[in-house]
Structure formats: structure tokens, C-alpha cells
Amino acid sequence: MQNLYVINTALEQPKRRAYLIAAVVIFFDISLSLACFFGVGKLLDTVPILKLLLWLIGGGFVAVLGVQLILAKETPVNTETSAEPAIFRYRKAIVAAFAIAWLNPQAILDGTLLLGAFRASLPGIHGDLFVGGVGLSSIIWFTGLTTIVLLLKSQLNAKVLTWINRVCGVVMLGYAVKLLGQFVGSVL
């Protein structure tokens, strides 16, 4: 979901705004990675209802976003800024980036399982270096993704972007079914 947000922002916004949004996404991605590495999994294990709620609410959230992507009309490319004041646009972007990282059950559950497992197997300085590499990877990935999309956006049209969004929507629906299935399996 973060990748799709960064891609759409780079396609729809001017370069400066695309890089600013990428920086916000990087911040929330790194903060979530640190939380997963240093112990969100312990909280989910200690309070099992949180995991159930994450599966249920998160599965519903991902399903709604997936359906919206599938049913969306043709997505415009190169939409410049709106008449809305910049502060409101950035506030919305920050809230969206936060929600995509911190309210995304895939990111929380997968991050907790993966990064928590590495934390257990990498003592001391090795763990610190590893999580530092995770943060650096986030910076390189989202900055690189933004750059590539900005360079290629003149070659993309609304029809191509619409189909990319629809394919992403189908993938998101599949993940939503998995999350909701985990919820149902845990409750029964």
C-alpha cells in the first residue's frame, strides 16, 4: 500500500511534492520498522484481542481500499496541485502516510513476525546494524521508486495507471480475504 501511494503521488503531483510525500512515507515506515523490531510483537502476544482486531478491522480496511481501486474511474496522470492551501494538502498526505503504515495490518503483522524474529537472532550491535540497514533500505527504496516514476511518468497514460491500480486492488482484496480468514479461523 505504501508503494502504491508513493507511485500515485509521483504520477499525480509535481516533483517537489512527490519527494516530500516520499519523505513522510519513509518516516512512518522507519518508525513502524523500529517498533516491530523492538517489540510490537510482544504487545500482540500479551493482548491477543489486539491481533484479532487487527485482522478484522485491518482486513476490512484493506478490502475497502482494494474495491475502491478496482472500481475507480480512469486515473489522471500529471494532475498538478489543487486550489486547496498547501498546509491542508500536506496534512492530508501525512495522515494518509500514517494510516498506510501504522494502520495497515499487513505491515504490522509481517513486520512484527519478520523483524521480531531477526531481533531475537541478532544480539547487541548486530541487531542495531541490521535495523539501521532496514531504515537505510526504506530511504533508498522510496526515494528510488519516486525517482523512477517521475522519470517514466511522461510515458504512462491514464489507462495504464488505471490498470495498475486495478491489479493492485485485486492483490489487496486477496490479502484482505487472508486477514479476514485468519480472524474467522481464530474465533472459531
PDB file of C-alpha atoms in Angstrom:
ATOM      1  CA  MET A   1       0.000   0.000   0.000  1.00  0.00           C
ATOM      2  CA  GLN A   2       2.884   2.370   0.685  1.00  0.00           C
ATOM      3  CA  ASN A   3       4.353   1.643  -2.738  1.00  0.00           C
ATOM      4  CA  LEU A   4       1.052   2.365  -4.446  1.00  0.00           C
ATOM      5  CA  TYR A   5       0.693   5.635  -2.513  1.00  0.00           C
ATOM      6  CA  VAL A   6       4.205   6.756  -3.468  1.00  0.00           C
ATOM      7  CA  ILE A   7       3.677   5.745  -7.118  1.00  0.00           C
ATOM      8  CA  ASN A   8       0.348   7.573  -7.383  1.00  0.00           C
ATOM      9  CA  THR A   9       1.781  10.665  -5.702  1.00  0.00           C
ATOM     10  CA  ALA A  10       4.746  10.720  -8.090  1.00  0.00           C
ATOM     11  CA  LEU A  11       2.393  10.354 -11.057  1.00  0.00           C
ATOM     12  CA  GLU A  12      -0.122  12.962  -9.935  1.00  0.00           C
ATOM     13  CA  GLN A  13       1.996  15.638  -8.239  1.00  0.00           C
ATOM     14  CA  PRO A  14       4.944  17.885  -9.077  1.00  0.00           C
ATOM     15  CA  LYS A  15       8.437  16.622  -8.290  1.00  0.00           C
ATOM     16  CA  ARG A  16       8.920  18.601  -5.062  1.00  0.00           C
ATOM     17  CA  ARG A  17       5.648  17.366  -3.546  1.00  0.00           C
ATOM     18  CA  ALA A  18       6.345  13.785  -4.642  1.00  0.00           C
ATOM     19  CA  TYR A  19       9.690  13.801  -2.813  1.00  0.00           C
ATOM     20  CA  LEU A  20       8.163  15.419   0.283  1.00  0.00           C
ATOM     21  CA  ILE A  21       5.477  12.731   0.401  1.00  0.00           C
ATOM     22  CA  ALA A  22       8.148  10.060  -0.081  1.00  0.00           C
ATOM     23  CA  ALA A  23      10.000  11.521   2.931  1.00  0.00           C
ATOM     24  CA  VAL A  24       6.832  11.323   5.048  1.00  0.00           C
ATOM     25  CA  VAL A  25       6.276   7.704   3.970  1.00  0.00           C
ATOM     26  CA  ILE A  26       9.912   6.920   4.813  1.00  0.00           C
ATOM     27  CA  PHE A  27       9.488   8.430   8.295  1.00  0.00           C
ATOM     28  CA  PHE A  28       6.435   6.328   9.103  1.00  0.00           C
ATOM     29  CA  ASP A  29       7.930   3.207   7.507  1.00  0.00           C
ATOM     30  CA  ILE A  30      11.100   3.511   9.593  1.00  0.00           C
ATOM     31  CA  SER A  31       9.161   4.275  12.777  1.00  0.00           C
ATOM     32  CA  LEU A  32       6.999   1.188  12.238  1.00  0.00           C
ATOM     33  CA  SER A  33      10.082  -0.924  11.474  1.00  0.00           C
ATOM     34  CA  LEU A  34      11.688   0.207  14.723  1.00  0.00           C
ATOM     35  CA  ALA A  35       8.529  -0.566  16.678  1.00  0.00           C
ATOM     36  CA  CYS A  36       8.276  -4.019  15.101  1.00  0.00           C
ATOM     37  CA  PHE A  37      11.948  -4.721  15.713  1.00  0.00           C
ATOM     38  CA  PHE A  38      11.882  -3.572  19.322  1.00  0.00           C
ATOM     39  CA  GLY A  39       8.653  -5.139  20.489  1.00  0.00           C
ATOM     40  CA  VAL A  40       5.184  -4.623  18.987  1.00  0.00           C
ATOM     41  CA  GLY A  41       5.025  -8.422  18.689  1.00  0.00           C
ATOM     42  CA  LYS A  42       5.252  -8.724  22.469  1.00  0.00           C
ATOM     43  CA  LEU A  43       2.220  -6.456  22.805  1.00  0.00           C
ATOM     44  CA  LEU A  44       0.257  -8.515  20.262  1.00  0.00           C
ATOM     45  CA  ASP A  45       1.169 -11.724  22.119  1.00  0.00           C
ATOM     46  CA  THR A  46       0.305 -10.248  25.519  1.00  0.00           C
ATOM     47  CA  VAL A  47      -3.079  -8.837  24.423  1.00  0.00           C
ATOM     48  CA  PRO A  48      -4.482 -11.371  21.910  1.00  0.00           C
ATOM     49  CA  ILE A  49      -7.627  -9.304  21.284  1.00  0.00           C
ATOM     50  CA  LEU A  50      -5.400  -6.711  19.571  1.00  0.00           C
ATOM     51  CA  LYS A  51      -4.357  -9.258  16.979  1.00  0.00           C
ATOM     52  CA  LEU A  52      -7.983 -10.233  16.380  1.00  0.00           C
ATOM     53  CA  LEU A  53      -8.976  -6.584  15.991  1.00  0.00           C
ATOM     54  CA  LEU A  54      -6.052  -6.011  13.662  1.00  0.00           C
ATOM     55  CA  TRP A  55      -7.167  -8.902  11.472  1.00  0.00           C
ATOM     56  CA  LEU A  56     -10.824  -7.827  11.475  1.00  0.00           C
ATOM     57  CA  ILE A  57     -10.521  -4.038  11.152  1.00  0.00           C
ATOM     58  CA  GLY A  58      -7.397  -4.210   9.028  1.00  0.00           C
ATOM     59  CA  GLY A  59      -8.931  -6.812   6.717  1.00  0.00           C
ATOM     60  CA  GLY A  60     -11.985  -4.610   6.259  1.00  0.00           C
ATOM     61  CA  PHE A  61      -9.805  -1.525   5.663  1.00  0.00           C
ATOM     62  CA  VAL A  62      -7.685  -3.293   3.046  1.00  0.00           C
ATOM     63  CA  ALA A  63     -10.817  -4.745   1.381  1.00  0.00           C
ATOM     64  CA  VAL A  64     -12.416  -1.295   1.074  1.00  0.00           C
ATOM     65  CA  LEU A  65      -9.242   0.180  -0.420  1.00  0.00           C
ATOM     66  CA  GLY A  66      -8.949  -2.748  -2.839  1.00  0.00           C
ATOM     67  CA  VAL A  67     -12.553  -2.370  -4.025  1.00  0.00           C
ATOM     68  CA  GLN A  68     -12.062   1.391  -4.438  1.00  0.00           C
ATOM     69  CA  LEU A  69      -9.016   0.774  -6.642  1.00  0.00           C
ATOM     70  CA  ILE A  70     -10.839  -1.813  -8.744  1.00  0.00           C
ATOM     71  CA  LEU A  71     -13.936   0.346  -9.256  1.00  0.00           C
ATOM     72  CA  ALA A  72     -12.143   3.682  -9.733  1.00  0.00           C
ATOM     73  CA  LYS A  73     -12.672   5.579 -12.953  1.00  0.00           C
ATOM     74  CA  GLU A  74      -9.698   6.294 -15.169  1.00  0.00           C
ATOM     75  CA  THR A  75      -6.901   7.788 -13.084  1.00  0.00           C
ATOM     76  CA  PRO A  76      -5.463  11.054 -14.400  1.00  0.00           C
ATOM     77  CA  VAL A  77      -1.719  11.421 -14.835  1.00  0.00           C
ATOM     78  CA  ASN A  78       0.138  14.679 -14.167  1.00  0.00           C
ATOM     79  CA  THR A  79      -2.593  16.253 -12.059  1.00  0.00           C
ATOM     80  CA  GLU A  80      -0.985  19.366 -10.624  1.00  0.00           C
ATOM     81  CA  THR A  81      -1.821  20.909  -7.282  1.00  0.00           C
ATOM     82  CA  SER A  82      -5.363  21.874  -6.361  1.00  0.00           C
ATOM     83  CA  ALA A  83      -6.672  25.246  -5.205  1.00  0.00           C
ATOM     84  CA  GLU A  84      -6.606  23.917  -1.650  1.00  0.00           C
ATOM     85  CA  PRO A  85      -3.967  25.597   0.577  1.00  0.00           C
ATOM     86  CA  ALA A  86      -0.707  23.647   0.763  1.00  0.00           C
ATOM     87  CA  ILE A  87      -0.957  23.119   4.526  1.00  0.00           C
ATOM     88  CA  PHE A  88      -4.202  21.144   4.102  1.00  0.00           C
ATOM     89  CA  ARG A  89      -2.767  19.034   1.281  1.00  0.00           C
ATOM     90  CA  TYR A  90       0.290  18.163   3.369  1.00  0.00           C
ATOM     91  CA  ARG A  91      -1.800  17.425   6.451  1.00  0.00           C
ATOM     92  CA  LYS A  92      -3.918  15.002   4.407  1.00  0.00           C
ATOM     93  CA  ALA A  93      -0.773  13.423   2.975  1.00  0.00           C
ATOM     94  CA  ILE A  94       0.725  12.966   6.449  1.00  0.00           C
ATOM     95  CA  VAL A  95      -2.470  11.381   7.766  1.00  0.00           C
ATOM     96  CA  ALA A  96      -2.648   9.088   4.719  1.00  0.00           C
ATOM     97  CA  ALA A  97       1.014   8.038   5.069  1.00  0.00           C
ATOM     98  CA  PHE A  98       0.496   7.343   8.778  1.00  0.00           C
ATOM     99  CA  ALA A  99      -2.620   5.270   8.098  1.00  0.00           C
ATOM    100  CA  ILE A 100      -0.956   3.283   5.324  1.00  0.00           C
ATOM    101  CA  ALA A 101       1.957   2.357   7.588  1.00  0.00           C
ATOM    102  CA  TRP A 102       0.590   2.197  11.128  1.00  0.00           C
ATOM    103  CA  LEU A 103      -2.998   1.123  10.422  1.00  0.00           C
ATOM    104  CA  ASN A 104      -2.017  -1.431   7.793  1.00  0.00           C
ATOM    105  CA  PRO A 105      -2.335  -4.907   9.303  1.00  0.00           C
ATOM    106  CA  GLN A 106      -0.027  -6.387   6.669  1.00  0.00           C
ATOM    107  CA  ALA A 107       2.773  -4.024   7.645  1.00  0.00           C
ATOM    108  CA  ILE A 108       2.276  -4.560  11.374  1.00  0.00           C
ATOM    109  CA  LEU A 109       1.873  -8.343  11.318  1.00  0.00           C
ATOM    110  CA  ASP A 110       4.534  -9.059   8.712  1.00  0.00           C
ATOM    111  CA  GLY A 111       6.910  -6.517  10.229  1.00  0.00           C
ATOM    112  CA  THR A 112       6.423  -7.959  13.687  1.00  0.00           C
ATOM    113  CA  LEU A 113       6.992 -11.527  12.541  1.00  0.00           C
ATOM    114  CA  LEU A 114       9.961 -10.769  10.308  1.00  0.00           C
ATOM    115  CA  LEU A 115      11.741  -8.029  12.244  1.00  0.00           C
ATOM    116  CA  GLY A 116      10.900  -9.519  15.625  1.00  0.00           C
ATOM    117  CA  ALA A 117      12.466 -12.804  14.524  1.00  0.00           C
ATOM    118  CA  PHE A 118      15.612 -11.015  13.403  1.00  0.00           C
ATOM    119  CA  ARG A 119      15.766  -9.165  16.726  1.00  0.00           C
ATOM    120  CA  ALA A 120      15.737 -12.480  18.559  1.00  0.00           C
ATOM    121  CA  SER A 121      18.540 -13.879  16.405  1.00  0.00           C
ATOM    122  CA  LEU A 122      20.797 -10.799  16.266  1.00  0.00           C
ATOM    123  CA  PRO A 123      22.167  -9.826  19.671  1.00  0.00           C
ATOM    124  CA  GLY A 124      23.722  -6.479  20.540  1.00  0.00           C
ATOM    125  CA  ILE A 125      25.424  -4.432  17.861  1.00  0.00           C
ATOM    126  CA  HIS A 126      24.409  -6.898  15.136  1.00  0.00           C
ATOM    127  CA  GLY A 127      20.752  -6.126  15.755  1.00  0.00           C
ATOM    128  CA  ASP A 128      21.435  -2.385  15.775  1.00  0.00           C
ATOM    129  CA  LEU A 129      23.290  -2.613  12.467  1.00  0.00           C
ATOM    130  CA  PHE A 130      20.510  -4.720  10.982  1.00  0.00           C
ATOM    131  CA  VAL A 131      17.731  -2.302  11.946  1.00  0.00           C
ATOM    132  CA  GLY A 132      19.897   0.577  10.699  1.00  0.00           C
ATOM    133  CA  GLY A 133      20.113  -1.232   7.366  1.00  0.00           C
ATOM    134  CA  VAL A 134      16.330  -1.629   7.343  1.00  0.00           C
ATOM    135  CA  GLY A 135      15.985   2.146   7.769  1.00  0.00           C
ATOM    136  CA  LEU A 136      18.539   2.847   5.046  1.00  0.00           C
ATOM    137  CA  SER A 137      16.744   0.413   2.744  1.00  0.00           C
ATOM    138  CA  SER A 138      13.496   2.309   3.286  1.00  0.00           C
ATOM    139  CA  ILE A 139      15.181   5.581   2.334  1.00  0.00           C
ATOM    140  CA  ILE A 140      16.746   4.086  -0.795  1.00  0.00           C
ATOM    141  CA  TRP A 141      13.570   2.226  -1.830  1.00  0.00           C
ATOM    142  CA  PHE A 142      11.017   5.019  -1.560  1.00  0.00           C
ATOM    143  CA  THR A 143      13.357   7.699  -2.914  1.00  0.00           C
ATOM    144  CA  GLY A 144      14.323   5.427  -5.807  1.00  0.00           C
ATOM    145  CA  LEU A 145      10.704   4.470  -6.501  1.00  0.00           C
ATOM    146  CA  THR A 146       9.702   8.140  -6.583  1.00  0.00           C
ATOM    147  CA  THR A 147      12.596   8.986  -8.901  1.00  0.00           C
ATOM    148  CA  ILE A 148      11.839   6.149 -11.319  1.00  0.00           C
ATOM    149  CA  VAL A 149       8.145   7.009 -11.514  1.00  0.00           C
ATOM    150  CA  LEU A 150       8.911  10.714 -12.012  1.00  0.00           C
ATOM    151  CA  LEU A 151      11.279   9.820 -14.861  1.00  0.00           C
ATOM    152  CA  LEU A 152       8.756   7.492 -16.512  1.00  0.00           C
ATOM    153  CA  LYS A 153       5.513   9.362 -15.892  1.00  0.00           C
ATOM    154  CA  SER A 154       5.562  11.077 -19.283  1.00  0.00           C
ATOM    155  CA  GLN A 155       5.374   7.607 -20.862  1.00  0.00           C
ATOM    156  CA  LEU A 156       2.379   6.497 -18.808  1.00  0.00           C
ATOM    157  CA  ASN A 157      -1.184   7.391 -19.602  1.00  0.00           C
ATOM    158  CA  ALA A 158      -4.360   7.319 -17.544  1.00  0.00           C
ATOM    159  CA  LYS A 159      -5.402   3.932 -18.940  1.00  0.00           C
ATOM    160  CA  VAL A 160      -2.128   2.239 -17.887  1.00  0.00           C
ATOM    161  CA  LEU A 161      -2.303   3.757 -14.403  1.00  0.00           C
ATOM    162  CA  THR A 162      -5.922   2.666 -14.035  1.00  0.00           C
ATOM    163  CA  TRP A 163      -4.981  -0.931 -14.849  1.00  0.00           C
ATOM    164  CA  ILE A 164      -2.026  -0.818 -12.452  1.00  0.00           C
ATOM    165  CA  ASN A 165      -4.412   0.375  -9.731  1.00  0.00           C
ATOM    166  CA  ARG A 166      -6.907  -2.388 -10.568  1.00  0.00           C
ATOM    167  CA  VAL A 167      -4.260  -5.107 -10.380  1.00  0.00           C
ATOM    168  CA  CYS A 168      -3.122  -3.666  -7.035  1.00  0.00           C
ATOM    169  CA  GLY A 169      -6.759  -3.641  -5.921  1.00  0.00           C
ATOM    170  CA  VAL A 170      -7.126  -7.345  -6.720  1.00  0.00           C
ATOM    171  CA  VAL A 171      -3.935  -8.130  -4.783  1.00  0.00           C
ATOM    172  CA  MET A 172      -5.220  -6.074  -1.852  1.00  0.00           C
ATOM    173  CA  LEU A 173      -8.547  -7.923  -1.921  1.00  0.00           C
ATOM    174  CA  GLY A 174      -6.676 -11.222  -1.803  1.00  0.00           C
ATOM    175  CA  TYR A 175      -4.745 -10.048   1.227  1.00  0.00           C
ATOM    176  CA  ALA A 176      -7.964  -8.799   2.860  1.00  0.00           C
ATOM    177  CA  VAL A 177      -9.507 -12.260   2.413  1.00  0.00           C
ATOM    178  CA  LYS A 178      -6.420 -13.777   4.059  1.00  0.00           C
ATOM    179  CA  LEU A 179      -6.649 -11.394   7.038  1.00  0.00           C
ATOM    180  CA  LEU A 180     -10.378 -11.929   7.485  1.00  0.00           C
ATOM    181  CA  GLY A 181      -9.838 -15.685   7.162  1.00  0.00           C
ATOM    182  CA  GLN A 182      -7.261 -15.538   9.956  1.00  0.00           C
ATOM    183  CA  PHE A 183      -9.788 -13.669  12.087  1.00  0.00           C
ATOM    184  CA  VAL A 184     -12.538 -16.225  11.415  1.00  0.00           C
ATOM    185  CA  GLY A 185     -10.120 -19.138  11.997  1.00  0.00           C
ATOM    186  CA  SER A 186      -9.026 -17.690  15.343  1.00  0.00           C
ATOM    187  CA  VAL A 187     -12.566 -17.001  16.532  1.00  0.00           C
ATOM    188  CA  LEU A 188     -13.938 -20.430  15.580  1.00  0.00           C
TER     189      LEU A 188
END
